[in-house]
PDB file of C-alpha atoms in Angstrom:
ATOM      1  CA  MET P   1     113.645   7.677  35.636  1.00 61.00           C
ATOM      2  CA  GLU P   2     111.494   6.587  32.883  1.00 74.00           C
ATOM      3  CA  VAL P   3     109.169   8.669  30.910  1.00 81.00           C
ATOM      4  CA  VAL P   4     106.015   7.308  32.456  1.00 81.00           C
ATOM      5  CA  ALA P   5     107.334   8.609  35.773  1.00 81.00           C
ATOM      6  CA  TYR P   6     107.787  11.892  34.596  1.00 83.00           C
ATOM      7  CA  LEU P   7     104.382  12.064  33.330  1.00 88.00           C
ATOM      8  CA  ARG P   8     102.960  10.964  37.069  1.00 88.00           C
ATOM      9  CA  SER P   9     104.755  13.515  38.784  1.00 91.00           C
ATOM     10  CA  ALA P  10     104.080  16.483  36.123  1.00 93.00           C
ATOM     11  CA  ALA P  11     100.394  15.473  36.141  1.00 92.00           C
ATOM     12  CA  LEU P  12     100.378  16.133  39.785  1.00 93.00           C
ATOM     13  CA  VAL P  13     101.752  19.250  39.525  1.00 94.00           C
ATOM     14  CA  LEU P  14      99.906  20.263  36.734  1.00 95.00           C
ATOM     15  CA  ALA P  15      96.618  19.595  38.547  1.00 93.00           C
ATOM     16  CA  PHE P  16      97.933  21.277  41.990  1.00 94.00           C
ATOM     17  CA  VAL P  17      98.895  24.604  39.645  1.00 94.00           C
ATOM     18  CA  ALA P  18      95.040  24.521  38.167  1.00 94.00           C
ATOM     19  CA  THR P  19      93.465  24.308  41.337  1.00 95.00           C
ATOM     20  CA  ALA P  20      95.308  25.554  44.336  1.00 93.00           C
ATOM     21  CA  PHE P  21      95.306  28.914  43.126  1.00 93.00           C
ATOM     22  CA  SER P  22      91.815  28.873  42.044  1.00 92.00           C
ATOM     23  CA  SER P  23      88.534  29.523  43.761  1.00 93.00           C
ATOM     24  CA  ARG P  24      88.145  27.423  47.185  1.00 93.00           C
ATOM     25  CA  ARG P  25      85.433  25.699  45.722  1.00 93.00           C
ATOM     26  CA  VAL P  26      87.479  24.312  42.511  1.00 95.00           C
ATOM     27  CA  TRP P  27      90.085  23.240  45.228  1.00 95.00           C
ATOM     28  CA  MET P  28      87.870  21.338  47.409  1.00 95.00           C
ATOM     29  CA  LEU P  29      86.312  19.533  44.432  1.00 95.00           C
ATOM     30  CA  ALA P  30      89.824  18.744  43.240  1.00 94.00           C
ATOM     31  CA  ASP P  31      90.872  17.461  46.779  1.00 94.00           C
ATOM     32  CA  GLN P  32      87.594  15.339  47.249  1.00 94.00           C
ATOM     33  CA  VAL P  33      87.953  13.891  43.628  1.00 95.00           C
ATOM     34  CA  GLY P  34      91.673  12.916  43.903  1.00 93.00           C
ATOM     35  CA  LEU P  35      91.344  11.730  47.425  1.00 94.00           C
ATOM     36  CA  PHE P  36      88.530   9.398  46.553  1.00 95.00           C
ATOM     37  CA  THR P  37      90.310   8.139  43.301  1.00 95.00           C
ATOM     38  CA  PHE P  38      93.714   7.270  44.896  1.00 93.00           C
ATOM     39  CA  GLY P  39      91.294   5.635  47.626  1.00 94.00           C
ATOM     40  CA  LEU P  40      89.163   3.409  45.112  1.00 95.00           C
ATOM     41  CA  GLY P  41      92.851   2.820  43.147  1.00 94.00           C
ATOM     42  CA  PHE P  42      94.308   1.556  46.378  1.00 93.00           C
ATOM     43  CA  TYR P  43      91.238  -0.521  47.336  1.00 93.00           C
ATOM     44  CA  LEU P  44      91.036  -2.151  44.068  1.00 93.00           C
ATOM     45  CA  ILE P  45      94.332  -2.162  42.757  1.00 92.00           C
ATOM     46  CA  PRO P  46      96.799  -1.608  45.914  1.00 91.00           C
ATOM     47  CA  GLY P  47      99.464  -3.959  44.067  1.00 90.00           C
ATOM     48  CA  TYR P  48      99.917  -1.294  41.189  1.00 90.00           C
ATOM     49  CA  LEU P  49      99.777   1.638  43.125  1.00 90.00           C
ATOM     50  CA  LEU P  50     102.531   0.197  45.499  1.00 89.00           C
ATOM     51  CA  GLN P  51     104.813  -2.287  43.232  1.00 87.00           C
ATOM     52  CA  PHE P  52     106.316   0.660  40.805  1.00 87.00           C
ATOM     53  CA  GLN P  53     107.287   2.802  44.691  1.00 88.00           C
ATOM     54  CA  THR P  54     109.113  -0.450  46.097  1.00 86.00           C
ATOM     55  CA  ASN P  55     111.450  -3.001  45.931  1.00 80.00           C
ATOM     56  CA  GLY P  56     110.936  -6.834  45.263  1.00 75.00           C
ATOM     57  CA  THR P  57     107.408  -8.256  45.417  1.00 79.00           C
ATOM     58  CA  ILE P  58     104.147  -7.630  46.915  1.00 83.00           C
ATOM     59  CA  ASP P  59     102.883  -9.999  49.148  1.00 81.00           C
ATOM     60  CA  GLY P  60      99.563 -10.424  50.943  1.00 79.00           C
ATOM     61  CA  LEU P  61     100.063  -8.077  53.658  1.00 77.00           C
ATOM     62  CA  HIS P  62     101.059  -5.319  51.393  1.00 82.00           C
ATOM     63  CA  LEU P  63      97.701  -5.660  49.728  1.00 85.00           C
ATOM     64  CA  PHE P  64      95.432  -6.100  52.595  1.00 82.00           C
ATOM     65  CA  ILE P  65      96.844  -2.720  54.528  1.00 83.00           C
ATOM     66  CA  GLY P  66      96.805  -0.947  50.995  1.00 88.00           C
ATOM     67  CA  ARG P  67      93.003  -1.896  50.831  1.00 90.00           C
ATOM     68  CA  PHE P  68      92.301  -0.571  54.322  1.00 88.00           C
ATOM     69  CA  LEU P  69      94.483   2.733  53.255  1.00 90.00           C
ATOM     70  CA  GLY P  70      92.021   2.757  50.520  1.00 93.00           C
ATOM     71  CA  GLY P  71      89.086   2.522  52.252  1.00 92.00           C
ATOM     72  CA  THR P  72      90.278   5.593  54.811  1.00 91.00           C
ATOM     73  CA  MET P  73      91.055   7.712  51.743  1.00 93.00           C
ATOM     74  CA  MET P  74      87.272   7.368  50.567  1.00 94.00           C
ATOM     75  CA  GLY P  75      85.775   7.719  53.953  1.00 92.00           C
ATOM     76  CA  GLN P  76      87.438  10.874  54.335  1.00 92.00           C
ATOM     77  CA  ALA P  77      86.651  12.214  50.814  1.00 94.00           C
ATOM     78  CA  VAL P  78      83.093  11.230  51.323  1.00 94.00           C
ATOM     79  CA  MET P  79      83.235  13.435  54.528  1.00 92.00           C
ATOM     80  CA  SER P  80      84.943  16.384  52.944  1.00 93.00           C
ATOM     81  CA  TYR P  81      82.427  16.474  50.254  1.00 93.00           C
ATOM     82  CA  LYS P  82      79.427  16.502  52.811  1.00 92.00           C
ATOM     83  CA  LEU P  83      81.002  19.146  55.215  1.00 92.00           C
ATOM     84  CA  GLY P  84      82.415  21.260  52.248  1.00 91.00           C
ATOM     85  CA  LYS P  85      78.654  21.939  51.223  1.00 91.00           C
ATOM     86  CA  SER P  86      78.011  23.256  55.013  1.00 91.00           C
ATOM     87  CA  LYS P  87      77.029  26.876  55.256  1.00 89.00           C
ATOM     88  CA  ASP P  88      78.482  27.177  58.572  1.00 90.00           C
ATOM     89  CA  PRO P  89      82.136  29.167  58.636  1.00 90.00           C
ATOM     90  CA  ALA P  90      82.942  26.680  61.715  1.00 88.00           C
ATOM     91  CA  VAL P  91      82.588  23.855  59.833  1.00 91.00           C
ATOM     92  CA  ILE P  92      84.848  25.142  57.082  1.00 92.00           C
ATOM     93  CA  GLY P  93      87.429  26.253  59.310  1.00 91.00           C
ATOM     94  CA  MET P  94      87.919  23.179  61.028  1.00 91.00           C
ATOM     95  CA  LEU P  95      87.611  21.250  57.914  1.00 92.00           C
ATOM     96  CA  PHE P  96      90.813  23.272  56.366  1.00 94.00           C
ATOM     97  CA  THR P  97      92.633  23.390  59.650  1.00 93.00           C
ATOM     98  CA  LEU P  98      92.244  19.676  60.348  1.00 92.00           C
ATOM     99  CA  ARG P  99      93.187  19.124  56.947  1.00 91.00           C
ATOM    100  CA  THR P 100      96.340  20.905  57.219  1.00 94.00           C
ATOM    101  CA  ALA P 101      97.719  19.666  59.943  1.00 92.00           C
ATOM    102  CA  GLY P 102      96.988  15.943  59.038  1.00 89.00           C
ATOM    103  CA  CYS P 103      98.938  16.797  56.055  1.00 92.00           C
ATOM    104  CA  MET P 104     101.660  17.911  57.834  1.00 92.00           C
ATOM    105  CA  VAL P 105     101.907  15.204  60.331  1.00 90.00           C
ATOM    106  CA  LEU P 106     101.634  12.695  57.521  1.00 90.00           C
ATOM    107  CA  LEU P 107     104.250  14.649  55.331  1.00 91.00           C
ATOM    108  CA  VAL P 108     106.729  14.259  58.297  1.00 90.00           C
ATOM    109  CA  MET P 109     105.996  10.420  58.951  1.00 87.00           C
ATOM    110  CA  MET P 110     106.347   9.897  54.926  1.00 88.00           C
ATOM    111  CA  ILE P 111     109.961  11.860  54.964  1.00 89.00           C
ATOM    112  CA  ALA P 112     110.975   9.986  58.272  1.00 87.00           C
ATOM    113  CA  ASN P 113     109.926   6.335  56.490  1.00 84.00           C
ATOM    114  CA  GLY P 114     111.795   7.316  53.379  1.00 83.00           C
ATOM    115  CA  LEU P 115     114.771   8.048  55.198  1.00 84.00           C
ATOM    116  CA  LEU P 116     114.399   4.521  56.990  1.00 83.00           C
ATOM    117  CA  PHE P 117     113.079   2.284  54.489  1.00 81.00           C
ATOM    118  CA  SER P 118     114.722   2.911  51.323  1.00 76.00           C
ATOM    119  CA  GLY P 119     116.970   0.895  49.565  1.00 70.00           C
ATOM    120  CA  GLU P 120     117.586  -2.314  47.182  1.00 65.00           C
ATOM    121  CA  GLN P 121     116.385  -5.081  49.602  1.00 69.00           C
ATOM    122  CA  GLN P 122     112.569  -6.263  49.626  1.00 63.00           C
ATOM    123  CA  GLY P 123     110.012  -3.842  50.739  1.00 65.00           C
ATOM    124  CA  GLN P 124     111.997  -0.624  50.812  1.00 78.00           C
ATOM    125  CA  TRP P 125     111.006   2.422  48.922  1.00 86.00           C
ATOM    126  CA  ASN P 126     112.375   3.591  45.759  1.00 84.00           C
ATOM    127  CA  GLU P 127     112.913   7.015  43.769  1.00 86.00           C
ATOM    128  CA  GLN P 128     109.529   7.162  43.090  1.00 87.00           C
ATOM    129  CA  TYR P 129     107.965   6.933  46.454  1.00 88.00           C
ATOM    130  CA  VAL P 130     109.857  10.633  46.608  1.00 88.00           C
ATOM    131  CA  TRP P 131     108.326  11.713  43.176  1.00 89.00           C
ATOM    132  CA  PHE P 132     104.795  10.170  43.655  1.00 90.00           C
ATOM    133  CA  SER P 133     103.814   9.766  47.418  1.00 90.00           C
ATOM    134  CA  LEU P 134     106.057  12.577  48.801  1.00 91.00           C
ATOM    135  CA  LEU P 135     105.595  14.929  45.990  1.00 93.00           C
ATOM    136  CA  GLY P 136     101.689  14.419  46.381  1.00 92.00           C
ATOM    137  CA  ALA P 137     101.881  14.846  49.965  1.00 93.00           C
ATOM    138  CA  VAL P 138     103.485  18.202  49.579  1.00 95.00           C
ATOM    139  CA  LEU P 139     101.073  19.314  46.932  1.00 95.00           C
ATOM    140  CA  TRP P 140      98.186  18.417  49.349  1.00 93.00           C
ATOM    141  CA  MET P 141      99.155  20.272  52.258  1.00 94.00           C
ATOM    142  CA  VAL P 142     100.306  23.256  50.773  1.00 96.00           C
ATOM    143  CA  GLY P 143      96.845  23.685  48.676  1.00 95.00           C
ATOM    144  CA  ASN P 144      94.902  23.440  52.109  1.00 95.00           C
ATOM    145  CA  LEU P 145      97.270  25.601  53.620  1.00 95.00           C
ATOM    146  CA  ILE P 146      96.893  28.351  50.822  1.00 95.00           C
ATOM    147  CA  HIS P 147      93.004  28.387  51.390  1.00 94.00           C
ATOM    148  CA  LEU P 148      93.372  27.697  54.981  1.00 94.00           C
ATOM    149  CA  ILE P 149      95.227  31.087  55.241  1.00 94.00           C
ATOM    150  CA  GLN P 150      92.452  33.103  53.276  1.00 92.00           C
ATOM    151  CA  ILE P 151      89.456  31.932  55.652  1.00 90.00           C
ATOM    152  CA  ARG P 152      88.306  35.290  57.631  1.00 84.00           C
ATOM    153  CA  ASP P 153      85.618  33.694  59.555  1.00 82.00           C
ATOM    154  CA  PHE P 154      86.287  30.530  61.427  1.00 83.00           C
ATOM    155  CA  GLY P 155      82.464  30.619  63.068  1.00 78.00           C
ATOM    156  CA  VAL P 156      81.404  29.344  66.568  1.00 72.00           C
ATOM    157  CA  LEU P 157      81.681  25.947  68.044  1.00 75.00           C
ATOM    158  CA  THR P 158      79.167  24.808  70.750  1.00 74.00           C
ATOM    159  CA  VAL P 159      79.180  22.340  73.061  1.00 68.00           C
ATOM    160  CA  GLY P 160      76.315  19.936  74.074  1.00 68.00           C
ATOM    161  CA  CYS P 161      75.427  16.754  75.413  1.00 69.00           C
ATOM    162  CA  THR P 162      72.934  15.084  72.446  1.00 76.00           C
ATOM    163  CA  ARG P 163      72.964  11.467  71.715  1.00 80.00           C
ATOM    164  CA  MET P 164      74.483  12.044  68.316  1.00 83.00           C
ATOM    165  CA  GLU P 165      76.994  14.007  69.970  1.00 87.00           C
ATOM    166  CA  ASN P 166      78.086  11.114  72.257  1.00 87.00           C
ATOM    167  CA  HIS P 167      78.349   9.006  69.515  1.00 87.00           C
ATOM    168  CA  LEU P 168      80.584  11.059  67.988  1.00 89.00           C
ATOM    169  CA  ARG P 169      82.479  11.379  71.275  1.00 89.00           C
ATOM    170  CA  LEU P 170      82.711   7.477  71.489  1.00 89.00           C
ATOM    171  CA  ASP P 171      84.256   7.544  67.850  1.00 87.00           C
ATOM    172  CA  PHE P 172      86.841   9.642  69.079  1.00 90.00           C
ATOM    173  CA  PHE P 173      87.955   8.011  72.022  1.00 88.00           C
ATOM    174  CA  TRP P 174      87.733   4.399  70.616  1.00 86.00           C
ATOM    175  CA  HIS P 175      89.990   5.229  67.189  1.00 83.00           C
ATOM    176  CA  PHE P 176      92.201   8.198  68.957  1.00 84.00           C
ATOM    177  CA  VAL P 177      93.682   5.169  71.417  1.00 84.00           C
ATOM    178  CA  LEU P 178      93.507   2.610  68.851  1.00 80.00           C
ATOM    179  CA  ILE P 179      95.035   4.044  65.997  1.00 78.00           C
ATOM    180  CA  PHE P 180      97.692   5.801  68.457  1.00 76.00           C
ATOM    181  CA  MET P 181      98.607   2.473  69.232  1.00 78.00           C
ATOM    182  CA  HIS P 182      98.890   1.287  65.703  1.00 73.00           C
ATOM    183  CA  ILE P 183     101.057   4.462  64.905  1.00 71.00           C
ATOM    184  CA  VAL P 184     103.466   3.795  67.862  1.00 75.00           C
ATOM    185  CA  PHE P 185     103.611  -0.285  67.911  1.00 76.00           C
ATOM    186  CA  THR P 186     102.956  -0.468  64.405  1.00 72.00           C
ATOM    187  CA  LYS P 187     104.523  -4.083  63.971  1.00 70.00           C
ATOM    188  CA  GLU P 188     102.889  -5.259  67.170  1.00 72.00           C
ATOM    189  CA  MET P 189      99.894  -4.444  65.913  1.00 71.00           C
ATOM    190  CA  GLY P 190     100.452  -5.556  62.615  1.00 66.00           C
ATOM    191  CA  SER P 191     101.362  -9.065  64.141  1.00 67.00           C
ATOM    192  CA  ILE P 192      98.161  -9.157  65.439  1.00 67.00           C
ATOM    193  CA  THR P 193      96.347  -8.585  62.357  1.00 63.00           C
ATOM    194  CA  MET P 194      98.638 -11.047  60.155  1.00 61.00           C
ATOM    195  CA  PRO P 195     100.484 -13.216  62.504  1.00 58.00           C
ATOM    196  CA  HIS P 196     102.143 -15.599  59.837  1.00 55.00           C
ATOM    197  CA  LYS P 197     103.449 -12.781  57.729  1.00 63.00           C
ATOM    198  CA  PRO P 198     106.824 -10.803  58.442  1.00 67.00           C
ATOM    199  CA  PHE P 199     106.871  -7.425  58.790  1.00 72.00           C
ATOM    200  CA  ASP P 200     108.960  -4.982  56.645  1.00 77.00           C
ATOM    201  CA  GLY P 201     109.316  -1.639  56.203  1.00 80.00           C
ATOM    202  CA  LEU P 202     106.495  -1.200  53.401  1.00 81.00           C
ATOM    203  CA  HIS P 203     104.187  -2.818  55.714  1.00 78.00           C
ATOM    204  CA  VAL P 204     105.360  -0.107  58.528  1.00 81.00           C
ATOM    205  CA  SER P 205     104.989   3.081  56.134  1.00 84.00           C
ATOM    206  CA  VAL P 206     101.521   2.059  54.626  1.00 84.00           C
ATOM    207  CA  ASN P 207      99.945   1.255  57.915  1.00 80.00           C
ATOM    208  CA  GLN P 208     101.104   4.577  59.559  1.00 82.00           C
ATOM    209  CA  THR P 209      99.891   6.646  56.645  1.00 85.00           C
ATOM    210  CA  MET P 210      96.578   4.512  57.187  1.00 82.00           C
ATOM    211  CA  GLY P 211      96.846   5.551  61.048  1.00 82.00           C
ATOM    212  CA  VAL P 212      97.442   9.397  60.639  1.00 85.00           C
ATOM    213  CA  LEU P 213      94.270   9.474  58.353  1.00 85.00           C
ATOM    214  CA  VAL P 214      92.131   7.691  60.343  1.00 85.00           C
ATOM    215  CA  LEU P 215      93.704   9.778  63.754  1.00 84.00           C
ATOM    216  CA  ILE P 216      92.550  13.064  62.097  1.00 86.00           C
ATOM    217  CA  GLY P 217      89.067  11.250  61.087  1.00 85.00           C
ATOM    218  CA  SER P 218      88.615  10.899  64.724  1.00 87.00           C
ATOM    219  CA  LEU P 219      89.399  14.270  65.674  1.00 88.00           C
ATOM    220  CA  PHE P 220      86.873  15.046  63.225  1.00 88.00           C
ATOM    221  CA  SER P 221      84.476  13.005  65.473  1.00 88.00           C
ATOM    222  CA  LEU P 222      85.777  15.263  67.975  1.00 88.00           C
ATOM    223  CA  VAL P 223      85.050  18.745  66.482  1.00 89.00           C
ATOM    224  CA  ALA P 224      81.968  17.791  65.068  1.00 89.00           C
ATOM    225  CA  THR P 225      80.011  17.382  68.226  1.00 88.00           C
ATOM    226  CA  GLY P 226      80.530  21.323  68.315  1.00 88.00           C
ATOM    227  CA  PHE P 227      78.622  21.652  64.968  1.00 89.00           C
ATOM    228  CA  ARG P 228      75.697  24.010  65.165  1.00 86.00           C
ATOM    229  CA  GLN P 229      73.954  22.196  62.532  1.00 86.00           C
ATOM    230  CA  PRO P 230      72.778  18.457  63.047  1.00 85.00           C
ATOM    231  CA  GLU P 231      73.173  17.615  59.127  1.00 88.00           C
ATOM    232  CA  ASP P 232      77.012  18.468  59.586  1.00 90.00           C
ATOM    233  CA  LYS P 233      77.086  16.241  62.491  1.00 88.00           C
ATOM    234  CA  ARG P 234      75.436  13.355  60.199  1.00 87.00           C
ATOM    235  CA  SER P 235      77.722  14.058  57.390  1.00 89.00           C
ATOM    236  CA  ALA P 236      80.919  13.227  59.527  1.00 88.00           C
ATOM    237  CA  CYS P 237      79.178  10.227  60.472  1.00 87.00           C
ATOM    238  CA  LEU P 238      78.707   9.168  57.004  1.00 88.00           C
ATOM    239  CA  GLY P 239      82.605   9.371  56.034  1.00 87.00           C
ATOM    240  CA  SER P 240      83.014   6.804  58.751  1.00 86.00           C
ATOM    241  CA  LEU P 241      80.512   4.722  57.908  1.00 89.00           C
ATOM    242  CA  VAL P 242      82.042   4.213  54.439  1.00 91.00           C
ATOM    243  CA  MET P 243      85.395   3.868  55.838  1.00 89.00           C
ATOM    244  CA  HIS P 244      84.103   1.094  58.647  1.00 88.00           C
ATOM    245  CA  GLY P 245      81.984  -0.396  56.066  1.00 90.00           C
ATOM    246  CA  SER P 246      84.882  -1.187  53.922  1.00 91.00           C
ATOM    247  CA  TYR P 247      86.898  -2.290  56.584  1.00 88.00           C
ATOM    248  CA  VAL P 248      84.750  -5.029  57.738  1.00 88.00           C
ATOM    249  CA  PHE P 249      84.120  -5.783  54.051  1.00 89.00           C
ATOM    250  CA  LEU P 250      87.810  -6.445  53.611  1.00 85.00           C
ATOM    251  CA  ILE P 251      88.298  -8.146  56.968  1.00 83.00           C
ATOM    252  CA  LEU P 252      85.504 -10.889  56.195  1.00 83.00           C
ATOM    253  CA  TRP P 253      86.344 -11.430  52.608  1.00 81.00           C
ATOM    254  CA  GLY P 254      89.791 -12.565  54.030  1.00 74.00           C
ATOM    255  CA  ILE P 255      88.594 -14.786  56.633  1.00 75.00           C
ATOM    256  CA  VAL P 256      85.705 -16.355  54.227  1.00 75.00           C
ATOM    257  CA  ILE P 257      86.791 -15.984  50.591  1.00 71.00           C
ATOM    258  CA  THR P 258      90.899 -15.728  50.568  1.00 67.00           C
ATOM    259  CA  LYS P 259      91.375 -17.635  53.556  1.00 66.00           C
ATOM    260  CA  GLU P 260      94.263 -14.990  54.084  1.00 66.00           C
ATOM    261  CA  GLN P 261      93.254 -14.253  57.897  1.00 64.00           C
ATOM    262  CA  PRO P 262      92.952 -16.798  60.679  1.00 64.00           C
ATOM    263  CA  PHE P 263      89.916 -17.067  62.356  1.00 66.00           C
ATOM    264  CA  GLN P 264      90.911 -15.309  65.711  1.00 66.00           C
ATOM    265  CA  THR P 265      92.663 -12.454  64.328  1.00 70.00           C
ATOM    266  CA  GLY P 266      90.167 -12.133  61.602  1.00 70.00           C
ATOM    267  CA  LEU P 267      87.389 -12.272  64.675  1.00 74.00           C
ATOM    268  CA  PHE P 268      89.939  -9.528  66.652  1.00 74.00           C
ATOM    269  CA  ASN P 269      89.603  -7.270  63.321  1.00 76.00           C
ATOM    270  CA  THR P 270      86.226  -7.428  63.090  1.00 79.00           C
ATOM    271  CA  VAL P 271      85.240  -6.265  66.419  1.00 82.00           C
ATOM    272  CA  THR P 272      87.773  -3.408  66.407  1.00 80.00           C
ATOM    273  CA  SER P 273      86.207  -2.155  62.871  1.00 83.00           C
ATOM    274  CA  GLY P 274      82.546  -3.275  63.634  1.00 85.00           C
ATOM    275  CA  LEU P 275      81.789  -1.744  66.788  1.00 86.00           C
ATOM    276  CA  PRO P 276      82.359   1.823  65.337  1.00 86.00           C
ATOM    277  CA  LEU P 277      80.523   0.684  62.183  1.00 87.00           C
ATOM    278  CA  ILE P 278      77.593  -0.216  64.653  1.00 89.00           C
ATOM    279  CA  ASN P 279      77.992   3.184  66.571  1.00 86.00           C
ATOM    280  CA  PHE P 280      77.691   5.143  63.365  1.00 84.00           C
ATOM    281  CA  LEU P 281      74.672   3.405  61.958  1.00 86.00           C
ATOM    282  CA  SER P 282      72.621   3.903  64.971  1.00 85.00           C
ATOM    283  CA  ALA P 283      74.039   7.357  64.754  1.00 81.00           C
ATOM    284  CA  TYR P 284      72.875   8.030  61.199  1.00 80.00           C
ATOM    285  CA  PHE P 285      70.000   5.921  60.636  1.00 80.00           C
ATOM    286  CA  ILE P 286      68.613   5.544  64.083  1.00 70.00           C
ATOM    287  CA  GLU P 287      68.968   8.487  65.966  1.00 63.00           C
ATOM    288  CA  PRO P 288      66.096  10.993  64.968  1.00 57.00           C
ATOM    289  CA  LYS P 289      66.904  13.885  63.197  1.00 60.00           C
ATOM    290  CA  THR P 290      66.608  16.912  64.897  1.00 52.00           C
ATOM    291  CA  LYS P 291      65.351  20.438  63.640  1.00 51.00           C
ATOM    292  CA  GLU P 292      68.278  22.764  62.354  1.00 47.00           C
ATOM    293  CA  SER P 293      69.263  25.755  64.413  1.00 44.00           C
TER     294      SER P 293
END
């Protein structure tokens, strides 16, 4: 490996050691800043972050899916930041539980993709995928697990049927089914997104990574229906607003500016991302704020 590659891996390990064994507040801040920074990187410069980990050239579909992954990561970071301020132990407990479970699922999928899609040909992962992405996923999982096992009070979730909770349930059902289809039928769903682009291993891997993160976000929507404080429910909505807002912007940009997406597929993607955006805009800005219990 080159010196830069060693430095990237060393920086991940040093950041982990400095924060994972510190206080929960320090780890959460590092988690949020790191997740948002990498998300912003994938959103703005996906070609750079993907190129050094793979073989061959990066095409428009790689960039498109990479930017979707970036928007997902930024939305998750915003939601984590807002929920991390909660005084309800149930919120913190569920935050670390779902984060840890999500990291475990993500790690299994990344290992499988690393084994399936590694080699010298176009669209395959190289060794930097192991020493950067896989290493980062392992450290992310271990850090969350360290703080999860230290939690002693997981609080109590309540079940209600307010309009805000129905918005959150609708988001869960919508994304649980849609993203499960993306994970299981990755190539088929990708052909709907951009039918004129061939799918390779890199497309599959990045699309499935995004799918796992969105799936965990949908589970946050489900458990958020049991949060006792309305502001915590609004925090879950805000993260999804950032995520879906970034999706719709990318899709419209691909239709109108870069002409990367045919109108029919762009319309399909706009609907699948736009409906959840409208749902959360209604929940966050239109639904009345109720008094906290």
